[in-house]
Amino acid sequence: ALATALEAQLQLREVAGIPLQASTVDNWNQIQNFEAKPDDLLICTYPKSGTTWIQEIVDMIEHNGDVEKCQRAIIQHRHPFIEWARPPQPSGVEKANAMPSPRILRTHLPTQLLPPSFWENNCKFLYVARNAKDCMVSYYHFQRMNQMLPDPGTWEEYFETFISGKVGWGSWYDHVKGWWEIKDRYQILFLFYEDIKQDPKHEIQKVMQFMGKNLDETVLDKIVQETSFEKMKENPMVNRSTVPKSILDQSISPFMRKGTVGDWKNHFTVAQNERFNEIYRQKMEGSSIHFTEL
Ligand code: A3P
């Protein structure tokens, strides 16, 4: 019975065609009725696009580079995850409701599934996009090690699953296009993982300005250092080392896996790459978004 209950939980279920975790779907009314506040900042990403990284950057900026303050809790507890639900733990909505303002929240939801009050309150959105190929590779390894997600199968199988959008939070293409299209209509800072990797200080400065903060050069340099992959991999407050192995099995693949641009080259065959490029062209046709890596 336990095995069956667990399996049922692992199934993704759809909301308006978007696969989500079953516990999220069970809680969908509460999520849709979430009441955002005008001074909320929402961190938005497709999974495996550098969510933890931007969360740590934002937290460091908010706390003026004070490392100790950023050690106050594990990163999953610092910024409520709006659509998160795993009873009997408090849901993301409940955690957000209990949080004093100004709040920093996070989500993986595509624009069409976001609780409407975020738009109504003209909140600030910080979106981070990562190129599809590296995202696919990262998601594949994450589904291997995350015991709460469906088994990804072989790399060849996962390649098709990802392209068809049959993964948690749906199609990468639709997610990225959706947020990109509305970026000038709302207060959206749209960043790229590849740019943060290339010139972290420059991108961190953009985040700082977006947050209405003004930090010294020395503080900025410290934030760059503290949020490097090497530092974060060793930081127990962000590297998920406190999560039990029965949930995240880091012996299969570490949560802080590689943190590089272009790891797809170690996974894609030449044929897969050609097929991917053709599909990418079709799916992204008409969108002006441009990734430096593809
Ligand atoms: P890889 O699997 O390619 O290594 P998310 O937080 O959205 O789940 O994203 C996880 C991805 O971001 C992983 O990618 C992880 O290694 C990478 N990442 C986390 N912290 C990083 C950092 N400081 N610099 C670069 N990449 C980072």
Coordinates of C-alpha atoms and ligand atoms in Angstrom, one line a residue:
A1 CA 0.0 0.0 0.0
L2 CA 2.8 2.3 0.9
A3 CA 4.5 1.7 -2.5
T4 CA 1.2 2.4 -4.3
A5 CA 0.6 5.6 -2.4
L6 CA 4.1 6.7 -3.1
E7 CA 3.8 5.8 -6.8
A8 CA 0.6 7.8 -7.0
Q9 CA 2.4 10.8 -5.5
L10 CA 5.2 10.5 -8.1
Q11 CA 2.8 10.7 -11.0
L12 CA 2.7 14.1 -12.6
R13 CA -0.9 15.4 -13.2
E14 CA -1.9 18.1 -15.6
V15 CA -3.4 21.5 -15.1
A16 CA -4.5 23.0 -18.4
G17 CA -2.1 20.7 -20.2
I18 CA 0.9 21.4 -17.9
P19 CA 2.3 18.4 -15.9
L20 CA 2.7 19.3 -12.2
Q21 CA 3.3 17.3 -9.1
A22 CA 0.2 15.6 -7.9
S23 CA 0.3 17.3 -4.5
T24 CA 0.5 20.7 -6.3
V25 CA -2.6 19.8 -8.3
D26 CA -4.4 18.7 -5.2
N27 CA -3.7 22.2 -3.7
W28 CA -4.5 24.1 -6.9
N29 CA -7.4 26.2 -5.5
Q30 CA -5.2 27.6 -2.7
I31 CA -2.4 28.3 -5.2
Q32 CA -4.6 30.2 -7.7
N33 CA -6.2 32.2 -4.9
F34 CA -2.9 33.3 -3.5
E35 CA -2.9 37.0 -2.6
A36 CA 0.2 38.7 -3.8
K37 CA 1.2 42.1 -2.4
P38 CA 2.5 45.0 -4.4
D39 CA 6.0 44.8 -2.8
D40 CA 6.5 41.1 -3.5
L41 CA 9.4 40.1 -5.6
L42 CA 8.9 36.8 -7.4
I43 CA 11.8 34.7 -8.6
C44 CA 10.7 32.8 -11.7
T45 CA 12.5 30.0 -13.5
Y46 CA 11.9 26.9 -15.6
P47 CA 13.4 24.0 -13.5
K48 CA 17.1 23.5 -13.5
S49 CA 17.8 27.0 -14.8
G50 CA 19.8 28.3 -11.9
T51 CA 17.0 28.9 -9.4
T52 CA 19.1 28.2 -6.3
W53 CA 21.9 30.4 -7.7
I54 CA 19.7 33.5 -8.3
Q55 CA 18.0 32.9 -4.9
E56 CA 21.4 33.0 -3.1
I57 CA 22.3 36.1 -5.1
V58 CA 19.1 37.9 -4.3
D59 CA 19.4 36.9 -0.6
M60 CA 23.0 38.2 -0.4
I61 CA 21.9 41.5 -2.0
E62 CA 18.9 41.9 0.3
H63 CA 21.3 41.3 3.3
N64 CA 24.0 43.6 2.0
G65 CA 26.5 40.7 1.6
D66 CA 26.1 39.5 5.2
V67 CA 27.1 35.8 4.9
E68 CA 25.9 35.0 8.4
K69 CA 22.4 36.3 7.7
C70 CA 22.2 34.2 4.6
Q71 CA 23.1 31.2 6.7
R72 CA 19.9 31.7 8.8
A73 CA 18.1 28.9 7.1
I74 CA 18.4 26.5 4.1
I75 CA 17.6 28.2 0.8
Q76 CA 14.4 26.2 0.4
H77 CA 13.1 27.9 3.6
R78 CA 14.2 31.4 2.8
H79 CA 11.9 32.1 -0.2
P80 CA 8.5 30.3 -0.2
F81 CA 7.9 28.2 -3.2
I82 CA 4.4 29.2 -4.2
E83 CA 3.1 26.0 -5.8
W84 CA 4.9 23.7 -3.3
A85 CA 2.7 21.3 -1.3
R86 CA 3.7 18.2 0.6
P87 CA 1.2 17.7 3.4
P88 CA 1.5 17.7 6.4
Q89 CA 4.2 20.3 5.9
P90 CA 2.9 23.8 5.4
S91 CA 2.4 24.6 1.7
G92 CA 4.3 27.3 -0.1
V93 CA 1.2 29.5 0.0
E94 CA 0.9 29.0 3.8
K95 CA 4.6 29.9 4.3
A96 CA 4.3 33.0 2.1
N97 CA 1.2 34.1 4.1
A98 CA 3.2 33.8 7.3
M99 CA 6.1 35.8 5.9
P100 CA 6.5 39.5 6.8
S101 CA 6.8 42.0 3.8
P102 CA 8.6 42.8 1.7
R103 CA 8.5 39.2 0.6
I104 CA 10.8 37.3 -1.8
L105 CA 9.0 34.3 -3.3
R106 CA 9.7 31.8 -6.0
T107 CA 7.9 29.8 -8.6
H108 CA 8.4 27.6 -11.7
L109 CA 5.0 28.3 -13.0
P110 CA 4.5 29.3 -16.7
T111 CA 2.8 32.8 -17.1
Q112 CA -0.6 31.3 -17.8
L113 CA -0.7 29.4 -14.5
L114 CA 0.6 32.1 -12.3
P115 CA -1.9 33.2 -9.5
P116 CA -3.6 36.3 -11.1
S117 CA -3.0 38.5 -8.1
F118 CA 0.7 38.8 -9.1
W119 CA -0.4 40.6 -12.3
E120 CA -3.1 42.6 -10.5
N121 CA -0.5 43.9 -8.0
N122 CA 2.1 44.7 -10.6
C123 CA 4.7 42.7 -8.6
K124 CA 8.4 42.6 -9.6
F125 CA 9.4 39.4 -11.4
L126 CA 13.0 38.2 -11.8
Y127 CA 13.2 35.6 -14.5
V128 CA 16.3 33.5 -15.2
A129 CA 16.4 31.5 -18.5
R130 CA 19.0 28.8 -19.3
N131 CA 19.6 27.4 -22.8
A132 CA 17.4 24.4 -23.5
K133 CA 20.2 21.9 -24.1
D134 CA 22.0 22.4 -20.8
C135 CA 18.6 22.6 -19.1
M136 CA 17.6 19.2 -20.5
V137 CA 20.9 17.6 -19.3
S138 CA 20.5 19.1 -15.9
Y139 CA 16.9 18.0 -15.6
Y140 CA 17.8 14.5 -16.7
H141 CA 20.4 14.1 -13.9
F142 CA 18.0 15.7 -11.4
Q143 CA 15.3 13.3 -12.2
R144 CA 17.8 10.4 -11.8
M145 CA 18.7 11.6 -8.3
N146 CA 15.3 13.0 -7.1
Q147 CA 13.3 10.1 -5.8
M148 CA 10.1 12.2 -5.7
L149 CA 10.1 12.6 -9.5
P150 CA 9.4 10.0 -12.2
D151 CA 12.4 8.0 -13.3
P152 CA 13.8 9.7 -16.5
G153 CA 14.6 6.4 -18.2
T154 CA 17.6 6.3 -20.6
W155 CA 19.1 9.5 -22.0
E156 CA 17.5 8.7 -25.4
E157 CA 14.1 8.3 -23.8
Y158 CA 14.5 11.5 -21.8
F159 CA 15.5 13.5 -24.9
E160 CA 12.0 12.8 -26.3
T161 CA 10.3 13.3 -23.0
F162 CA 11.8 16.8 -22.6
I163 CA 11.2 17.9 -26.2
S164 CA 7.6 16.9 -25.9
G165 CA 7.2 18.9 -22.7
K166 CA 6.1 15.8 -20.7
V167 CA 8.1 16.9 -17.7
G168 CA 7.3 18.8 -14.5
W169 CA 6.2 22.4 -15.3
G170 CA 5.8 21.5 -19.0
S171 CA 7.5 22.6 -22.2
W172 CA 10.8 24.6 -21.8
Y173 CA 10.0 26.3 -25.1
D174 CA 6.5 27.6 -24.0
H175 CA 7.8 28.6 -20.6
V176 CA 10.7 30.7 -21.9
K177 CA 8.7 32.2 -24.8
G178 CA 5.8 33.0 -22.4
W179 CA 7.9 35.0 -20.0
W180 CA 9.9 36.7 -22.7
E181 CA 6.8 37.9 -24.5
I182 CA 5.4 39.8 -21.5
K183 CA 8.7 41.1 -20.2
D184 CA 8.1 44.7 -21.3
R185 CA 4.5 44.8 -20.1
Y186 CA 5.3 44.2 -16.4
Q187 CA 8.2 44.9 -14.0
I188 CA 10.3 41.9 -15.3
L189 CA 14.1 41.6 -15.1
F190 CA 14.9 38.9 -17.6
L191 CA 18.3 37.3 -17.1
F192 CA 20.2 34.5 -18.7
Y193 CA 22.2 31.8 -16.8
E194 CA 24.9 32.1 -19.5
D195 CA 25.3 35.8 -18.8
I196 CA 25.6 35.4 -15.1
K197 CA 28.2 32.7 -15.7
Q198 CA 30.1 35.0 -18.1
D199 CA 30.0 38.2 -16.1
P200 CA 28.5 37.6 -12.7
K201 CA 29.3 41.1 -11.3
H202 CA 27.5 42.8 -14.2
E203 CA 24.4 40.7 -13.8
I204 CA 24.4 40.9 -10.0
Q205 CA 24.6 44.7 -10.4
K206 CA 21.4 44.6 -12.5
V207 CA 19.7 42.5 -9.9
M208 CA 20.8 45.0 -7.2
Q209 CA 19.4 48.0 -9.2
F210 CA 16.2 46.1 -9.9
M211 CA 15.8 45.5 -6.1
G212 CA 16.3 49.2 -5.5
K213 CA 19.5 48.5 -3.5
N214 CA 22.9 50.3 -3.7
L215 CA 25.9 48.3 -2.6
D216 CA 29.6 49.2 -2.5
E217 CA 32.0 47.7 -5.0
T218 CA 33.6 45.6 -2.3
V219 CA 30.2 44.1 -1.2
L220 CA 29.5 43.3 -4.9
D221 CA 32.8 41.5 -5.2
K222 CA 32.1 39.5 -2.1
I223 CA 28.7 38.5 -3.4
V224 CA 30.3 37.4 -6.7
Q225 CA 32.7 35.2 -4.7
E226 CA 30.2 33.8 -2.3
T227 CA 27.8 32.8 -5.0
S228 CA 30.4 31.1 -7.2
F229 CA 29.6 27.4 -8.1
E230 CA 32.7 26.3 -6.1
K231 CA 31.5 28.1 -2.9
M232 CA 27.9 27.1 -3.3
K233 CA 28.8 23.4 -3.8
E234 CA 30.4 23.4 -0.4
N235 CA 27.7 25.5 1.3
P236 CA 25.3 23.2 3.3
M237 CA 22.6 25.9 3.3
V238 CA 22.3 25.7 -0.4
N239 CA 23.7 22.4 -1.6
R240 CA 20.8 20.2 -0.3
S241 CA 23.1 18.1 1.8
T242 CA 20.5 18.4 4.6
V243 CA 17.8 16.7 2.5
P244 CA 17.5 12.9 3.2
K245 CA 19.0 10.5 0.7
S246 CA 15.5 8.9 0.4
I247 CA 14.4 12.2 -1.3
L248 CA 17.6 13.4 -3.0
D249 CA 20.2 10.7 -3.6
Q250 CA 23.3 12.7 -4.2
S251 CA 25.4 9.6 -4.7
I252 CA 23.6 9.2 -8.0
S253 CA 24.2 12.8 -9.1
P254 CA 25.0 15.8 -6.8
F255 CA 22.5 18.6 -6.6
M256 CA 25.4 21.0 -7.4
R257 CA 26.4 18.9 -10.3
K258 CA 28.6 20.9 -12.8
G259 CA 27.4 24.4 -13.0
T260 CA 28.8 25.0 -16.5
V261 CA 27.6 26.2 -19.9
G262 CA 27.8 23.7 -22.7
D263 CA 27.7 20.4 -20.8
W264 CA 25.2 19.3 -23.4
K265 CA 28.1 18.6 -25.7
N266 CA 29.0 15.7 -23.4
H267 CA 25.5 14.2 -23.8
F268 CA 24.0 15.0 -27.2
T269 CA 25.0 12.8 -30.1
V270 CA 25.5 14.5 -33.5
A271 CA 22.2 13.1 -34.7
Q272 CA 20.4 14.3 -31.5
N273 CA 21.9 17.7 -31.9
E274 CA 20.7 18.0 -35.5
R275 CA 17.2 16.9 -34.6
F276 CA 17.1 19.1 -31.6
N277 CA 18.2 22.2 -33.6
E278 CA 15.5 21.6 -36.2
I279 CA 12.8 21.2 -33.5
Y280 CA 14.1 24.2 -31.7
R281 CA 13.8 26.3 -34.9
Q282 CA 10.2 25.3 -35.3
K283 CA 9.2 25.8 -31.7
M284 CA 10.9 29.1 -31.2
E285 CA 9.9 30.5 -34.6
G286 CA 8.7 34.1 -34.3
S287 CA 10.3 34.7 -30.9
S288 CA 13.0 37.3 -30.6
I289 CA 14.7 35.6 -27.7
H290 CA 18.3 34.8 -28.3
F291 CA 20.6 32.5 -26.3
T292 CA 24.4 32.9 -26.5
E293 CA 24.7 29.1 -26.2
L294 CA 22.8 26.9 -28.6
Ligands
A3P1 P1 23.9 21.5 -13.6 O1 23.0 20.3 -13.3 O2 24.1 21.8 -15.0 O3 25.2 21.5 -12.8 P2 18.1 24.8 -10.1 O4 18.6 25.5 -8.9 O5 17.1 25.7 -10.9 O6 17.6 23.5 -9.8 O7 19.3 24.7 -11.1 C1 20.3 23.7 -10.9 C2 21.4 24.0 -11.8 O8 22.1 25.2 -11.5 C3 22.5 22.9 -11.7 O9 23.1 22.8 -13.0 C4 23.5 23.5 -10.7 O10 24.7 22.9 -10.7 C5 23.5 24.9 -11.2 N1 24.0 25.9 -10.2 C6 23.7 26.0 -8.9 N2 24.5 26.9 -8.3 C7 25.3 27.4 -9.3 C8 26.3 28.5 -9.3 N3 26.6 29.1 -8.2 N4 26.9 28.7 -10.5 C9 26.6 28.0 -11.6 N5 25.6 27.1 -11.7 C10 25.0 26.8 -10.5

